[in-house]
Coordinates of C-alpha atoms in Angstrom, one line a residue:
Chain A
M1 CA -15.9 -11.2 -37.2
S2 CA -12.8 -12.9 -35.9
Q3 CA -12.4 -13.8 -32.2
E4 CA -9.6 -11.2 -32.0
H5 CA -11.9 -8.6 -33.4
I6 CA -14.5 -9.4 -30.8
S7 CA -11.9 -9.3 -28.1
S8 CA -10.5 -5.9 -29.1
A9 CA -14.1 -4.5 -29.2
F10 CA -14.4 -5.7 -25.6
D11 CA -11.1 -4.0 -24.7
R12 CA -12.3 -0.7 -26.2
D13 CA -15.6 -0.9 -24.3
L14 CA -13.8 -1.8 -21.1
E15 CA -11.3 1.1 -21.5
A16 CA -14.1 3.5 -22.1
V17 CA -15.8 2.5 -18.8
Q18 CA -12.5 2.4 -17.0
A19 CA -12.0 6.0 -18.1
L20 CA -15.3 6.9 -16.3
V21 CA -14.0 5.1 -13.2
V22 CA -10.8 7.2 -13.3
K23 CA -12.9 10.4 -13.7
M24 CA -15.1 9.3 -10.8
G25 CA -12.0 8.7 -8.7
G26 CA -10.7 12.2 -9.5
M27 CA -13.9 13.7 -8.4
V28 CA -13.9 11.8 -5.1
E29 CA -10.3 12.7 -4.5
Q30 CA -11.2 16.4 -4.9
Q31 CA -14.2 15.9 -2.6
I32 CA -12.0 14.5 0.1
L33 CA -9.5 17.4 -0.2
D34 CA -12.3 20.0 -0.3
A35 CA -14.1 18.5 2.7
A36 CA -10.9 18.6 4.8
E37 CA -10.2 22.2 3.6
A38 CA -13.7 23.3 4.5
L39 CA -13.3 21.8 7.9
E40 CA -10.0 23.4 8.6
S41 CA -10.8 26.8 7.3
R42 CA -14.4 26.6 8.6
D43 CA -15.6 27.5 5.1
E44 CA -19.3 26.9 5.0
E45 CA -19.7 27.7 1.3
L46 CA -17.1 25.1 0.3
A47 CA -18.8 22.6 2.6
Q48 CA -22.1 23.3 0.8
R49 CA -20.4 22.8 -2.6
V50 CA -19.0 19.4 -1.4
R51 CA -22.6 18.3 -0.4
A52 CA -24.0 19.4 -3.8
Q53 CA -21.2 17.8 -5.8
D54 CA -22.0 14.4 -4.4
K55 CA -25.0 14.1 -6.7
A56 CA -22.6 14.2 -9.7
I57 CA -20.6 11.3 -8.3
D58 CA -23.7 9.3 -7.7
A59 CA -24.9 9.9 -11.3
L60 CA -21.5 8.8 -12.6
E61 CA -21.7 5.6 -10.7
E62 CA -25.1 5.0 -12.2
Q63 CA -23.6 5.6 -15.7
I64 CA -20.7 3.3 -15.0
N65 CA -23.1 0.5 -13.9
E66 CA -25.2 0.9 -17.0
E67 CA -22.1 0.9 -19.2
A68 CA -20.8 -2.2 -17.5
A69 CA -24.2 -4.0 -17.8
R70 CA -24.2 -3.0 -21.5
I71 CA -20.8 -4.6 -22.0
I72 CA -22.0 -7.8 -20.2
A73 CA -25.2 -7.9 -22.3
L74 CA -23.4 -7.2 -25.6
R75 CA -20.1 -9.2 -25.2
A76 CA -21.1 -11.9 -22.6
P77 CA -17.5 -11.9 -21.1
V78 CA -16.4 -14.9 -19.2
S79 CA -13.7 -15.7 -16.6
R80 CA -11.0 -13.0 -16.6
D81 CA -12.9 -10.7 -18.9
L82 CA -16.0 -11.0 -16.6
R83 CA -13.9 -10.3 -13.5
L84 CA -12.5 -7.2 -15.2
T85 CA -15.9 -6.0 -16.1
L86 CA -17.3 -6.6 -12.6
S87 CA -14.3 -4.9 -11.1
V88 CA -15.5 -1.7 -12.7
I89 CA -18.8 -2.0 -10.8
K90 CA -17.1 -2.9 -7.5
I91 CA -14.6 -0.1 -7.7
A92 CA -17.3 2.4 -8.6
A93 CA -19.2 1.2 -5.6
S94 CA -16.2 1.8 -3.3
L95 CA -15.7 5.3 -4.8
E96 CA -19.4 6.1 -4.3
R97 CA -19.1 5.1 -0.6
A98 CA -16.0 7.2 -0.2
G99 CA -17.8 10.1 -1.8
D100 CA -20.7 9.7 0.7
Y101 CA -18.2 10.0 3.6
A102 CA -16.9 13.2 2.1
K103 CA -20.4 14.5 1.9
N104 CA -21.0 13.5 5.5
I105 CA -17.8 15.4 6.6
A106 CA -19.1 18.5 4.9
K107 CA -22.4 18.1 6.7
R108 CA -20.7 17.8 10.1
T109 CA -18.5 20.8 9.2
Q110 CA -21.6 22.9 8.9
I111 CA -22.8 21.7 12.3
L112 CA -19.3 22.4 13.8
M113 CA -19.7 26.1 12.8
D114 CA -21.9 26.5 15.8
V115 CA -19.7 24.8 18.4
P116 CA -16.3 25.9 19.9
A117 CA -13.3 24.9 17.8
V118 CA -11.2 22.0 19.0
D119 CA -7.5 23.0 18.9
G120 CA -5.4 21.5 16.2
S121 CA -7.5 18.6 15.4
S122 CA -8.8 19.8 12.1
K123 CA -5.1 20.1 10.9
A124 CA -4.5 16.4 11.9
I125 CA -7.7 15.4 10.2
R126 CA -6.6 17.2 7.1
R127 CA -3.3 15.3 7.1
M128 CA -5.2 12.1 7.4
A129 CA -7.5 13.2 4.5
Q130 CA -4.4 14.0 2.3
A131 CA -3.0 10.5 3.1
V132 CA -6.2 8.9 2.0
E133 CA -6.5 11.0 -1.1
G134 CA -3.0 9.9 -2.1
M135 CA -4.0 6.3 -1.5
L136 CA -7.0 6.7 -3.8
K137 CA -5.0 8.4 -6.5
D138 CA -2.3 5.7 -6.4
V139 CA -4.8 2.8 -6.3
L140 CA -6.5 4.0 -9.4
D141 CA -3.1 4.3 -11.1
A142 CA -2.4 0.8 -10.0
Y143 CA -5.7 -0.3 -11.4
I144 CA -5.3 1.3 -14.8
Q145 CA -1.6 0.2 -15.1
R146 CA -2.4 -3.3 -13.7
D147 CA 0.4 -2.7 -11.2
P148 CA 0.1 -5.1 -8.2
Q149 CA 3.2 -3.6 -6.5
L150 CA 1.7 -0.2 -6.4
A151 CA -1.5 -1.7 -5.1
R152 CA 0.4 -3.5 -2.3
D153 CA 2.0 -0.2 -1.4
V154 CA -1.4 1.4 -1.1
R155 CA -2.6 -1.5 1.1
D156 CA 0.4 -1.1 3.4
R157 CA -0.2 2.6 3.8
D158 CA -3.7 1.9 5.2
V159 CA -2.0 0.9 8.5
E160 CA -0.7 4.5 8.8
V161 CA -4.1 5.9 8.3
D162 CA -5.4 3.5 11.0
Q163 CA -2.7 4.8 13.3
M164 CA -3.6 8.4 12.6
Y165 CA -7.2 7.6 13.4
N166 CA -6.2 5.8 16.7
A167 CA -4.1 8.8 17.7
L168 CA -6.9 11.2 17.0
F169 CA -9.3 9.0 18.9
R170 CA -7.1 9.2 22.0
E171 CA -6.7 12.9 21.6
F172 CA -10.4 13.4 21.5
L173 CA -10.9 11.4 24.6
T174 CA -8.4 13.6 26.4
Y175 CA -10.1 16.8 25.2
M176 CA -13.5 15.6 26.2
M177 CA -12.2 14.7 29.7
E178 CA -10.4 18.1 30.0
D179 CA -13.5 20.1 29.2
P180 CA -17.1 19.0 28.8
R181 CA -17.7 21.8 26.4
N182 CA -15.5 20.0 23.9
I183 CA -17.7 16.9 23.8
T184 CA -20.0 17.9 21.0
G185 CA -17.1 19.1 18.8
C186 CA -15.0 16.1 19.5
M187 CA -17.9 13.7 18.8
H188 CA -18.4 15.2 15.4
L189 CA -14.6 15.3 14.8
H190 CA -14.4 11.6 15.8
F191 CA -17.0 10.7 13.3
I192 CA -15.2 12.7 10.7
A193 CA -11.9 10.9 11.5
K194 CA -13.8 7.6 11.3
N195 CA -15.2 8.5 7.9
I196 CA -11.7 9.2 6.6
E197 CA -10.5 5.9 8.1
R198 CA -13.3 4.2 6.2
M199 CA -12.3 5.9 3.0
G200 CA -8.9 4.3 3.6
D201 CA -10.5 1.0 3.9
H202 CA -12.2 1.4 0.6
A203 CA -8.9 2.4 -1.1
T204 CA -7.5 -0.8 0.5
S205 CA -10.4 -2.9 -0.9
I206 CA -9.7 -1.5 -4.4
A207 CA -6.0 -2.3 -3.9
E208 CA -6.9 -5.9 -3.0
Q209 CA -9.1 -6.2 -6.1
V210 CA -6.3 -4.9 -8.3
I211 CA -3.9 -7.5 -6.7
Y212 CA -6.5 -10.2 -7.3
L213 CA -7.2 -9.1 -10.9
V214 CA -3.5 -9.1 -11.9
T215 CA -2.1 -11.9 -9.9
G216 CA -5.1 -14.2 -9.4
E217 CA -4.2 -14.3 -5.7
T218 CA -6.2 -12.9 -2.9
P219 CA -3.8 -10.7 -0.9
D220 CA -4.1 -12.9 2.2
E221 CA -2.5 -15.8 0.3
E222 CA 0.6 -13.7 -0.4
R223 CA 3.5 -13.5 1.9
P224 CA 3.3 -9.9 3.0
K225 CA 6.2 -8.1 4.5
Q226 CA 6.1 -8.5 8.3
S227 CA 6.1 -4.8 8.7
S228 CA 2.9 -4.3 6.8
V229 CA 0.8 -6.8 8.7
I230 CA 2.2 -6.3 12.2
P231 CA 3.6 -2.8 12.0
M232 CA 4.5 -2.5 15.7
D233 CA 6.1 -5.9 16.1
T234 CA 9.4 -4.2 15.6
T235 CA 9.0 -2.6 19.0
E236 CA 9.0 -6.1 20.5
K237 CA 11.8 -7.4 22.6
Chain B
M1 CA -43.7 -14.1 -24.9
S2 CA -45.5 -11.3 -23.0
Q3 CA -43.7 -8.6 -21.1
E4 CA -45.1 -10.1 -17.9
H5 CA -43.7 -13.4 -18.8
I6 CA -40.2 -11.9 -19.4
S7 CA -40.5 -10.1 -16.1
S8 CA -41.4 -13.1 -14.0
A9 CA -38.6 -15.1 -15.7
F10 CA -36.3 -12.3 -14.5
D11 CA -37.8 -12.6 -11.0
R12 CA -37.2 -16.3 -10.9
D13 CA -33.6 -15.9 -12.1
L14 CA -33.0 -13.2 -9.5
E15 CA -34.5 -15.2 -6.7
A16 CA -32.3 -18.1 -7.5
V17 CA -29.1 -16.0 -7.3
Q18 CA -30.4 -14.3 -4.2
A19 CA -30.7 -17.7 -2.6
L20 CA -27.0 -18.2 -3.3
V21 CA -26.3 -14.9 -1.6
V22 CA -28.2 -16.0 1.5
K23 CA -26.3 -19.3 1.5
M24 CA -23.0 -17.4 1.2
G25 CA -24.1 -15.2 4.1
G26 CA -24.9 -18.2 6.2
M27 CA -21.4 -19.6 5.5
V28 CA -19.8 -16.3 6.4
E29 CA -21.8 -16.0 9.6
Q30 CA -20.6 -19.5 10.6
Q31 CA -17.0 -18.6 9.8
I32 CA -17.2 -15.5 12.1
L33 CA -18.5 -17.6 15.0
D34 CA -16.0 -20.4 14.4
A35 CA -13.1 -18.0 14.1
A36 CA -14.1 -16.3 17.4
E37 CA -14.6 -19.7 19.1
A38 CA -11.2 -21.0 17.9
L39 CA -9.6 -17.9 19.3
E40 CA -11.3 -18.1 22.7
S41 CA -10.7 -21.8 23.1
R42 CA -7.3 -21.8 21.4
D43 CA -8.6 -24.5 19.1
E44 CA -6.0 -24.9 16.4
E45 CA -8.0 -27.5 14.5
L46 CA -11.0 -25.3 14.3
A47 CA -8.8 -22.4 13.2
Q48 CA -7.5 -24.6 10.4
R49 CA -11.0 -25.5 9.3
V50 CA -12.0 -21.8 9.1
R51 CA -9.0 -21.2 6.8
A52 CA -9.9 -24.1 4.6
Q53 CA -13.6 -23.2 4.4
D54 CA -12.8 -19.8 3.0
K55 CA -12.2 -21.4 -0.5
A56 CA -15.8 -22.5 -0.6
I57 CA -17.0 -19.0 0.1
D58 CA -14.7 -17.6 -2.7
A59 CA -16.1 -20.2 -5.1
L60 CA -19.6 -19.3 -4.2
E61 CA -18.9 -15.6 -4.9
E62 CA -17.5 -16.6 -8.3
Q63 CA -20.7 -18.6 -9.0
I64 CA -22.9 -15.7 -7.9
N65 CA -21.0 -13.3 -10.2
E66 CA -21.4 -15.7 -13.1
E67 CA -25.1 -16.1 -12.5
A68 CA -25.6 -12.4 -12.2
A69 CA -23.7 -11.8 -15.4
R70 CA -25.9 -14.5 -17.1
I71 CA -29.0 -12.7 -16.0
I72 CA -27.7 -9.4 -17.4
A73 CA -26.7 -11.0 -20.7
L74 CA -30.0 -12.9 -21.0
R75 CA -32.5 -10.3 -19.7
A76 CA -30.8 -7.0 -20.2
P77 CA -32.4 -5.5 -17.1
V78 CA -32.6 -1.7 -16.8
S79 CA -33.1 0.8 -14.0
R80 CA -34.5 -0.9 -10.9
D81 CA -34.0 -4.4 -12.2
L82 CA -30.4 -3.7 -13.1
R83 CA -29.8 -2.2 -9.6
L84 CA -31.3 -5.3 -8.1
T85 CA -29.1 -7.6 -10.2
L86 CA -26.0 -5.5 -9.4
S87 CA -26.9 -5.5 -5.7
V88 CA -26.3 -9.3 -5.8
I89 CA -22.7 -8.7 -7.0
K90 CA -22.0 -6.0 -4.5
I91 CA -23.4 -7.9 -1.5
A92 CA -21.5 -11.0 -2.5
A93 CA -18.3 -8.8 -2.7
S94 CA -19.0 -7.5 0.9
L95 CA -19.6 -11.1 2.1
E96 CA -16.4 -12.3 0.5
R97 CA -14.4 -9.5 2.2
A98 CA -16.0 -10.4 5.6
G99 CA -15.1 -14.1 4.9
D100 CA -11.5 -13.0 4.3
Y101 CA -11.3 -11.3 7.6
A102 CA -12.6 -14.5 9.3
K103 CA -9.8 -16.4 7.6
N104 CA -7.3 -13.8 8.7
I105 CA -8.5 -14.1 12.3
A106 CA -8.0 -17.9 12.1
K107 CA -4.5 -17.4 10.8
R108 CA -3.6 -15.0 13.7
T109 CA -5.2 -17.4 16.2
Q110 CA -2.7 -20.1 15.1
I111 CA 0.1 -17.6 15.6
L112 CA -1.3 -16.7 19.0
M113 CA -0.9 -20.3 20.2
D114 CA 2.8 -19.6 20.6
V115 CA 2.5 -16.4 22.7
P116 CA 1.2 -15.8 26.2
A117 CA -2.6 -15.4 26.4
V118 CA -3.9 -11.9 27.1
D119 CA -6.4 -12.1 29.9
G120 CA -10.1 -11.7 29.0
S121 CA -9.7 -10.1 25.6
S122 CA -10.7 -13.1 23.6
K123 CA -14.0 -13.1 25.4
A124 CA -14.6 -9.5 24.5
I125 CA -13.6 -10.2 21.0
R126 CA -16.0 -13.0 20.8
R127 CA -18.9 -10.8 22.0
M128 CA -17.9 -8.4 19.3
A129 CA -17.9 -11.2 16.7
Q130 CA -21.4 -12.3 17.9
A131 CA -22.7 -8.8 17.5
V132 CA -21.4 -8.6 13.9
E133 CA -22.7 -12.1 13.1
G134 CA -26.1 -10.9 14.3
M135 CA -25.8 -7.8 12.1
L136 CA -25.0 -9.9 9.0
K137 CA -27.9 -12.3 9.7
D138 CA -30.4 -9.4 10.1
V139 CA -29.1 -7.5 7.1
L140 CA -29.5 -10.5 4.8
D141 CA -33.1 -10.9 6.2
A142 CA -33.6 -7.2 5.5
Y143 CA -32.3 -7.7 2.0
I144 CA -34.5 -10.7 1.2
Q145 CA -37.6 -9.1 2.8
R146 CA -36.8 -5.7 1.3
D147 CA -37.2 -4.3 4.8
P148 CA -35.6 -0.9 5.1
Q149 CA -36.4 -0.6 8.8
L150 CA -34.5 -3.7 9.7
A151 CA -31.6 -2.4 7.5
R152 CA -31.6 0.9 9.4
D153 CA -31.6 -1.0 12.7
V154 CA -28.5 -2.9 11.5
R155 CA -26.8 0.3 10.5
D156 CA -27.5 1.8 13.9
R157 CA -25.9 -1.2 15.6
D158 CA -22.6 -0.7 13.9
V159 CA -22.0 2.2 16.3
E160 CA -22.0 -0.3 19.1
V161 CA -19.4 -2.5 17.3
D162 CA -17.2 0.6 16.9
Q163 CA -17.5 1.3 20.6
M164 CA -16.5 -2.3 21.4
Y165 CA -13.5 -1.9 19.1
N166 CA -12.5 1.4 20.7
A167 CA -12.8 -0.1 24.2
L168 CA -10.6 -3.0 23.2
F169 CA -8.1 -0.7 21.6
R170 CA -7.7 1.2 24.8
E171 CA -7.5 -2.1 26.8
F172 CA -4.7 -3.4 24.5
L173 CA -2.7 -0.2 25.0
T174 CA -3.0 -0.6 28.8
Y175 CA -1.9 -4.2 28.6
M176 CA 1.1 -3.4 26.4
M177 CA 2.2 -0.6 28.7
E178 CA 1.8 -2.8 31.7
D179 CA 4.0 -5.6 30.4
P180 CA 6.0 -5.6 27.2
R181 CA 5.6 -9.4 26.9
N182 CA 1.9 -8.6 26.0
I183 CA 2.9 -6.6 22.9
T184 CA 2.9 -9.4 20.4
G185 CA -0.3 -10.9 21.6
C186 CA -2.0 -7.5 21.8
M187 CA -0.9 -6.5 18.3
H188 CA -2.5 -9.6 16.9
L189 CA -5.6 -9.2 19.0
H190 CA -5.8 -5.6 17.9
F191 CA -5.8 -6.6 14.2
I192 CA -8.4 -9.3 15.0
A193 CA -10.6 -6.7 16.6
K194 CA -10.1 -4.4 13.7
N195 CA -11.0 -7.1 11.3
I196 CA -14.3 -7.7 13.2
E197 CA -14.9 -4.0 13.1
R198 CA -14.5 -4.0 9.4
M199 CA -16.9 -6.9 9.1
G200 CA -19.4 -4.6 10.8
D201 CA -18.6 -1.9 8.2
H202 CA -19.5 -4.4 5.5
A203 CA -22.7 -5.3 7.1
T204 CA -23.4 -1.6 7.3
S205 CA -22.6 -1.2 3.6
I206 CA -25.1 -4.0 2.8
A207 CA -27.7 -2.3 5.0
E208 CA -27.2 1.0 3.1
Q209 CA -27.6 -0.8 -0.2
V210 CA -30.9 -2.4 1.0
I211 CA -32.2 1.1 2.1
Y212 CA -31.2 2.5 -1.3
L213 CA -32.8 -0.4 -3.2
V214 CA -36.1 -0.2 -1.3
T215 CA -36.5 3.5 -0.7
G216 CA -34.4 5.0 -3.6
E217 CA -32.7 7.3 -0.9
T218 CA -29.1 7.0 0.1
P219 CA -29.1 6.8 3.9
D220 CA -27.4 10.1 4.3
E221 CA -30.4 11.9 2.9
E222 CA -32.7 10.4 5.5
R223 CA -33.1 12.0 8.9
P224 CA -31.5 9.4 11.2
K225 CA -32.3 9.3 14.9
Q226 CA -29.9 11.6 16.7
S227 CA -28.8 8.7 18.9
S228 CA -27.7 6.7 15.9
V229 CA -25.4 9.3 14.4
I230 CA -24.1 11.0 17.5
P231 CA -24.4 8.3 20.1
M232 CA -22.6 10.0 22.9
D233 CA -24.2 13.4 22.5
T234 CA -26.6 12.4 25.2
T235 CA -23.7 12.7 27.6
E236 CA -23.5 16.4 26.8
K237 CA -24.5 19.1 29.2

């Protein structure tokens, strides 16, 4: 068996497990959208479905881990091939965490059924969830296409999600000060917003891995656009 | 070679690579403390050392990954043994991210040398850094001792780090509104605080992995103390 033959067998194995990662990513994206939809429309049944669906995501991560371990045991990849194989495990772990946050949102949505609604917030949360879902979608495309530019774009967009989170945080503080009956609702909504912000962090982590895999540089060593690192410096005198 | 023999060889291999993870954790802890110290005392030389030291942490992660891959290739662990082996890779990845944030803090500290100091904030940031360093230390103890209770304790403490971050965020907004000359400094300090908050998230991720490894439950399936999940609900009527 020639070296090339071994190598293409490795590539086939890797592609198969990457396809599972993409499948897992699609499931997590749907969970994020469904969780936000359930929150906005106060749909208890959909929230319940999101909670149940998380088990399938966990099972898929388990399967991805086993497949990746099988590749390592069978092909003993080194250097770049090893990094590619391990990236599958790390990305699946990030997706699994993001899936957990979606489940947690669904859980809080069910609790929120019993407390007064907080005006407008669930719409803003849904916009934030859609932004994060878009980041996840694009970062998985960047991963499959080995596209560092798209990965950088995703990383830059995380700043916007942070800003949405910070704006919501201030909004919740105002609502709570205005009327103590809003406190329970706002506390849950704050954790929901925080969970979405963390999903954005995971998308960013995946983006940074893609950049490292393709360019061999950790993103911090690059020279990022000023605007991406210090977004509000433009407001400076 | 008996099954027991194989198994204890696996244990020895795993312990060796776990020792590397603990070493890596100690290095990252020191980086967090040094970065915060450099920020508070405006010590450019220390900031430079933190930036240089990050390469050693990255190299250690590489070594851990290679060792873990070697164990998988050699021992072909399955189910719990595989999870234990993969946990080494995932924890090292979290530590590497935390190390990157410390490096980024050191980088911003050097930029901050050239802008007016923002009163008191670097002390508050240092307290936050110390809290996160303590979380990292304890979560690695929890990992080595397979102690889910200590891991839960670490996870609960992340809420405090979030609160410190939120308090700082509000403080920075006030400073920026008070005097536009504070904007550049506050923007960098805000990113520094955010980086520390993200280190706390990584410590929490490690804690959740420890809980899963030891109990087989993902933390969300547990029944957490009310106070840990909804910390401010006690302020409710």
